[in-house]
C-alpha positions as CSV (number, residue, x, y, z in Angstrom):
1,X,24.9,24.7,20.5
2,X,22.5,24.2,17.8
3,X,23.4,21.9,14.9
4,X,23.0,23.7,11.4
5,X,21.4,21.9,8.5
6,X,24.5,23.4,6.4
7,X,27.0,21.6,8.9
8,X,25.2,18.5,8.2
9,X,25.4,18.8,4.3
10,X,29.0,20.0,4.4
11,X,29.6,16.3,6.1
12,X,27.6,14.6,3.3
13,X,29.2,16.2,0.7
14,X,32.8,15.6,2.4
15,X,32.0,11.9,2.3
16,X,32.2,11.6,-1.3
17,X,36.0,11.7,-2.3
18,X,38.0,12.0,-5.6
19,X,37.6,8.0,-5.6
20,X,33.9,8.3,-5.7
21,X,32.0,7.3,-8.5
22,X,28.2,8.9,-7.8
23,X,25.5,6.3,-9.3
24,X,21.9,8.0,-9.7
25,X,19.0,5.7,-10.3
26,X,15.1,6.5,-11.8
27,X,13.4,3.7,-10.0
28,X,10.4,2.2,-12.1
29,X,8.0,-0.7,-11.6
30,X,10.1,-2.7,-14.3
31,X,12.9,-1.0,-15.9
32,X,15.5,1.2,-13.7
33,X,17.8,3.8,-15.4
34,X,21.3,4.6,-14.3
35,X,23.4,7.5,-14.8
36,X,26.7,7.9,-13.4
37,X,29.1,11.1,-12.5
38,X,32.4,11.8,-10.9
39,X,32.6,13.6,-7.4
40,X,32.8,17.1,-9.7
41,X,29.5,16.1,-11.2
42,X,31.1,15.3,-14.9
43,X,28.9,12.6,-16.7
44,X,30.6,9.1,-17.1
45,X,29.8,6.6,-19.6
46,X,26.5,6.0,-21.0
47,X,23.1,5.5,-19.4
48,X,22.2,2.2,-18.4
49,X,18.6,0.9,-18.9
50,X,18.2,-2.3,-16.4
51,X,15.5,-4.8,-15.5
52,X,13.9,-4.9,-12.0
53,X,15.3,-8.7,-12.0
54,X,18.4,-10.5,-10.9
55,X,19.5,-10.4,-14.3
56,X,19.0,-6.8,-14.6
57,X,20.6,-6.1,-11.0
58,X,23.6,-8.2,-12.3
59,X,23.7,-6.2,-15.5
60,X,24.0,-2.7,-13.3
61,X,26.5,-4.6,-11.3
62,X,28.9,-5.1,-14.1
63,X,28.3,-1.6,-15.6
64,X,29.4,0.0,-12.2
65,X,32.6,-2.5,-12.0
66,X,33.4,-1.1,-15.6
67,X,33.2,1.9,-15.3
68,X,35.0,2.1,-11.9
69,X,37.9,0.2,-13.6
70,X,38.0,2.6,-16.8
71,X,38.1,6.1,-14.6
72,X,40.2,4.6,-11.7
73,X,37.9,4.8,-9.3
74,X,37.7,2.7,-6.1
75,X,34.7,3.4,-4.5
76,X,30.7,4.3,-5.5
77,X,27.6,5.4,-3.6
78,X,24.4,4.7,-5.4
79,X,21.4,7.1,-4.8
80,X,17.9,6.5,-5.9
81,X,13.9,8.0,-5.2
82,X,12.1,6.0,-2.4
83,X,9.2,5.7,-5.1
84,X,6.5,3.3,-3.8
85,X,7.9,0.0,-3.0
86,X,9.9,-0.8,-6.4
87,X,13.0,0.6,-4.7
88,X,13.2,-1.4,-1.5
89,X,14.7,-5.0,-3.7
90,X,17.3,-3.3,-5.8
91,X,18.4,-1.3,-2.3
92,X,18.7,-4.4,-0.4
93,X,20.6,-6.3,-3.3
94,X,23.4,-3.5,-3.5
95,X,23.7,-3.5,0.5
96,X,24.3,-6.8,0.4
97,X,27.2,-6.4,-2.1
98,X,28.6,-3.7,0.2
99,X,27.3,-0.8,-1.9
100,X,26.4,2.2,0.2
101,X,22.8,3.3,-0.7
102,X,21.3,6.7,-0.1
103,X,18.0,8.1,-0.8
104,X,17.0,11.6,-2.4
105,X,13.8,13.6,-1.9
106,X,11.4,13.3,-4.5
107,X,10.1,16.5,-4.1
108,X,13.6,18.3,-4.5
109,X,14.4,16.0,-7.2
110,X,11.3,17.9,-9.3
111,X,12.6,21.3,-8.0
112,X,16.2,20.6,-9.5
113,X,15.2,19.2,-12.7
114,X,16.4,22.7,-14.5
115,X,19.9,23.0,-13.1
116,X,21.6,20.2,-15.7
117,X,19.8,22.0,-18.9
118,X,17.4,24.8,-17.8
119,X,14.5,23.4,-19.0
120,X,11.7,21.6,-16.9
121,X,11.7,18.6,-19.0
122,X,11.4,15.2,-17.8
123,X,12.8,11.8,-18.9
124,X,13.9,8.7,-17.1
125,X,17.5,9.5,-18.2
126,X,17.8,13.2,-17.0
127,X,15.8,12.1,-13.8
128,X,18.8,9.4,-12.7
129,X,21.3,12.4,-13.7
130,X,19.4,14.6,-11.4
131,X,19.8,12.2,-8.8
132,X,23.2,12.1,-9.1
133,X,23.7,15.6,-9.0
134,X,21.9,15.8,-5.7
135,X,23.6,13.2,-4.0
136,X,27.0,14.9,-5.3
137,X,25.9,18.0,-3.7
138,X,25.1,16.2,-0.2
139,X,21.3,16.6,-0.8
140,X,20.7,12.8,0.3
141,X,20.1,10.6,3.2
142,X,21.4,7.2,4.0
143,X,18.8,4.1,4.4
144,X,18.5,2.1,7.4
145,X,18.8,-1.5,7.7
146,X,16.2,-3.0,10.2
147,X,16.3,-6.1,12.1
148,X,13.7,-8.6,10.9
149,X,11.5,-8.8,13.9
150,X,11.2,-4.9,13.1
151,X,10.3,-5.5,9.5
152,X,7.9,-8.0,10.1
153,X,6.0,-6.2,13.0
154,X,6.0,-3.3,10.3
155,X,4.3,-5.4,7.8
156,X,1.7,-6.8,10.5
157,X,0.9,-3.2,11.3
158,X,0.6,-2.2,7.7
159,X,-1.7,-5.6,7.3
160,X,-4.2,-5.0,10.0
161,X,-4.3,-1.0,9.0
162,X,-5.5,-2.4,5.7
163,X,-7.8,-4.9,7.1
164,X,-9.5,-2.4,9.7
165,X,-10.0,0.1,6.4
166,X,-11.7,-2.5,4.5
167,X,-13.8,-3.9,7.4
168,X,-15.0,-0.4,8.1
169,X,-15.9,0.5,4.7
170,X,-17.9,-3.0,4.6
171,X,-20.0,-2.3,7.6
172,X,-20.4,0.9,6.3
173,X,-22.1,-0.6,3.1
174,X,-24.2,-2.7,5.0
175,X,-25.9,0.1,6.9
176,X,-26.2,1.7,3.5
177,X,-27.7,-1.7,1.9
178,X,-30.3,-1.7,5.1
179,X,-31.4,1.9,4.7
180,X,-32.1,1.7,0.9
181,X,-34.0,-2.0,1.1
182,X,-34.9,-3.1,4.5
183,X,-34.7,0.1,6.9
184,X,-37.4,-1.1,9.3
185,X,-34.7,-3.5,10.3
186,X,-33.4,-1.1,12.6
187,X,-36.5,-1.2,14.5
188,X,-36.2,-4.8,15.6
189,X,-31.9,-4.8,15.6
190,X,-30.8,-1.8,17.2
191,X,-27.0,-3.0,16.1
192,X,-27.1,-3.7,12.7
193,X,-23.8,-5.7,12.6
194,X,-25.1,-7.9,15.8
195,X,-25.3,-12.0,15.1
196,X,-29.0,-11.9,15.0
197,X,-29.1,-8.9,12.2
198,X,-26.5,-10.7,10.1
199,X,-28.1,-13.8,10.2
200,X,-31.3,-12.5,9.3
201,X,-29.6,-10.6,6.3
202,X,-28.0,-13.9,5.1
203,X,-31.0,-16.2,5.3
204,X,-33.9,-13.9,4.7
205,X,-32.3,-10.3,3.0
206,X,-35.6,-8.9,1.3
207,X,-38.7,-7.8,3.1
208,X,-40.6,-10.0,-0.2
209,X,-38.9,-13.4,1.6
210,X,-39.9,-12.5,5.1
211,X,-43.5,-11.5,4.0
212,X,-43.7,-15.6,3.1
213,X,-42.2,-17.1,6.2
214,X,-44.1,-18.1,9.5
215,X,-42.4,-16.9,12.5
216,X,-41.1,-20.8,13.3
217,X,-39.5,-20.7,10.0
218,X,-37.5,-17.8,10.8
219,X,-36.4,-18.9,14.3
220,X,-35.2,-22.4,12.8
221,X,-33.4,-20.7,10.3
222,X,-31.6,-18.7,13.2
223,X,-30.9,-21.9,14.7
224,X,-29.2,-23.2,11.8
225,X,-26.5,-19.8,12.1
226,X,-26.8,-19.2,15.9
227,X,-26.4,-21.1,19.5
228,X,-28.5,-18.3,21.1
229,X,-31.2,-17.0,19.0
230,X,-34.1,-14.7,19.3
231,X,-37.4,-15.5,20.1
232,X,-40.8,-15.6,18.1
233,X,-41.7,-12.3,19.3
234,X,-38.8,-11.1,17.2
235,X,-39.4,-13.1,14.1
236,X,-43.2,-11.8,14.3
237,X,-42.2,-8.2,14.2
238,X,-40.0,-8.9,11.1
239,X,-42.8,-10.2,9.6
240,X,-45.1,-7.2,10.4
241,X,-42.5,-4.7,9.4
242,X,-41.5,-6.7,6.3
243,X,-45.2,-6.5,5.1
244,X,-45.4,-2.7,5.1
245,X,-41.5,-2.2,4.4
246,X,-40.9,1.1,2.5
247,X,-37.5,-0.3,1.3
248,X,-36.5,-0.5,-2.6
249,X,-38.3,-3.3,-4.2
250,X,-36.2,-2.8,-7.8
251,X,-33.4,-4.6,-8.8
252,X,-33.9,-7.1,-5.9
253,X,-31.1,-9.7,-7.6
254,X,-28.8,-7.2,-7.6
255,X,-29.3,-6.1,-4.1
256,X,-29.3,-9.5,-3.0
257,X,-26.0,-10.6,-4.7
258,X,-24.3,-7.4,-3.3
259,X,-25.4,-8.0,0.1
260,X,-23.9,-11.7,0.2
261,X,-20.5,-10.3,-1.1
262,X,-20.6,-7.9,1.6
263,X,-21.3,-10.3,4.2
264,X,-18.7,-12.9,3.1
265,X,-16.2,-10.1,2.8
266,X,-17.3,-9.2,6.8
267,X,-16.7,-12.6,7.4
268,X,-13.3,-13.0,5.8
269,X,-12.0,-9.8,7.0
270,X,-13.4,-10.4,10.7
271,X,-11.3,-13.8,10.5
272,X,-8.3,-12.1,10.2
273,X,-8.3,-10.8,13.9
274,X,-8.7,-14.3,15.1
275,X,-5.6,-16.2,16.3
């Protein structure tokens, strides 16, 4: 037997009784706006703007309680859009005080703007009222209170995805830097991101600097950064290729500064994966 979406919506509507006050909140970064309606959609009270902090949340609580008292309502359900991450703290704060917090689809909020005043105009006060209407009509879903271990895992995974994305971007920029400034480096180091290649880029980034060195100087520099370093044969090859490099010889200072930032960023990001 299929469970029809209309049957579920009917259940959500039936949850809101004549004793309910329905609160819609338009979420923003610093200032939220709240509107309230009864179970029939009749507006209750004036709009409330409150700040995204403890003082603002307590203002919202007093506003809800005063409207409930004035209209003899014993229950409240609070709806909001899951806008970015700005709704999380308010949702958690209200849930800890035994309020039922629900979410509405931002796409549907946009579609329902004309239901109130037959215009597609947008304002924080109107959006809050549209959200309250959607909750009253059963177009909402419940928030999920996840265990701390799950929340911690979610944060770790999100952080890892961010680090991996930035690391891949940084590596791609290093490859581009080599192609522009010293493309012949690939003839000596097949993998530009290997230890020897990165050490060379950090110590002797441009062909002009390599041309002024002896093979022994390069090997000695490698020893300062690597336990196992390439021999003089590779050092001679580097010097030979650097002397006839076709890489860019303009804006050398800017290219070196950019490379240093890329290498430092790579080291920092790679260290995030070490225990």
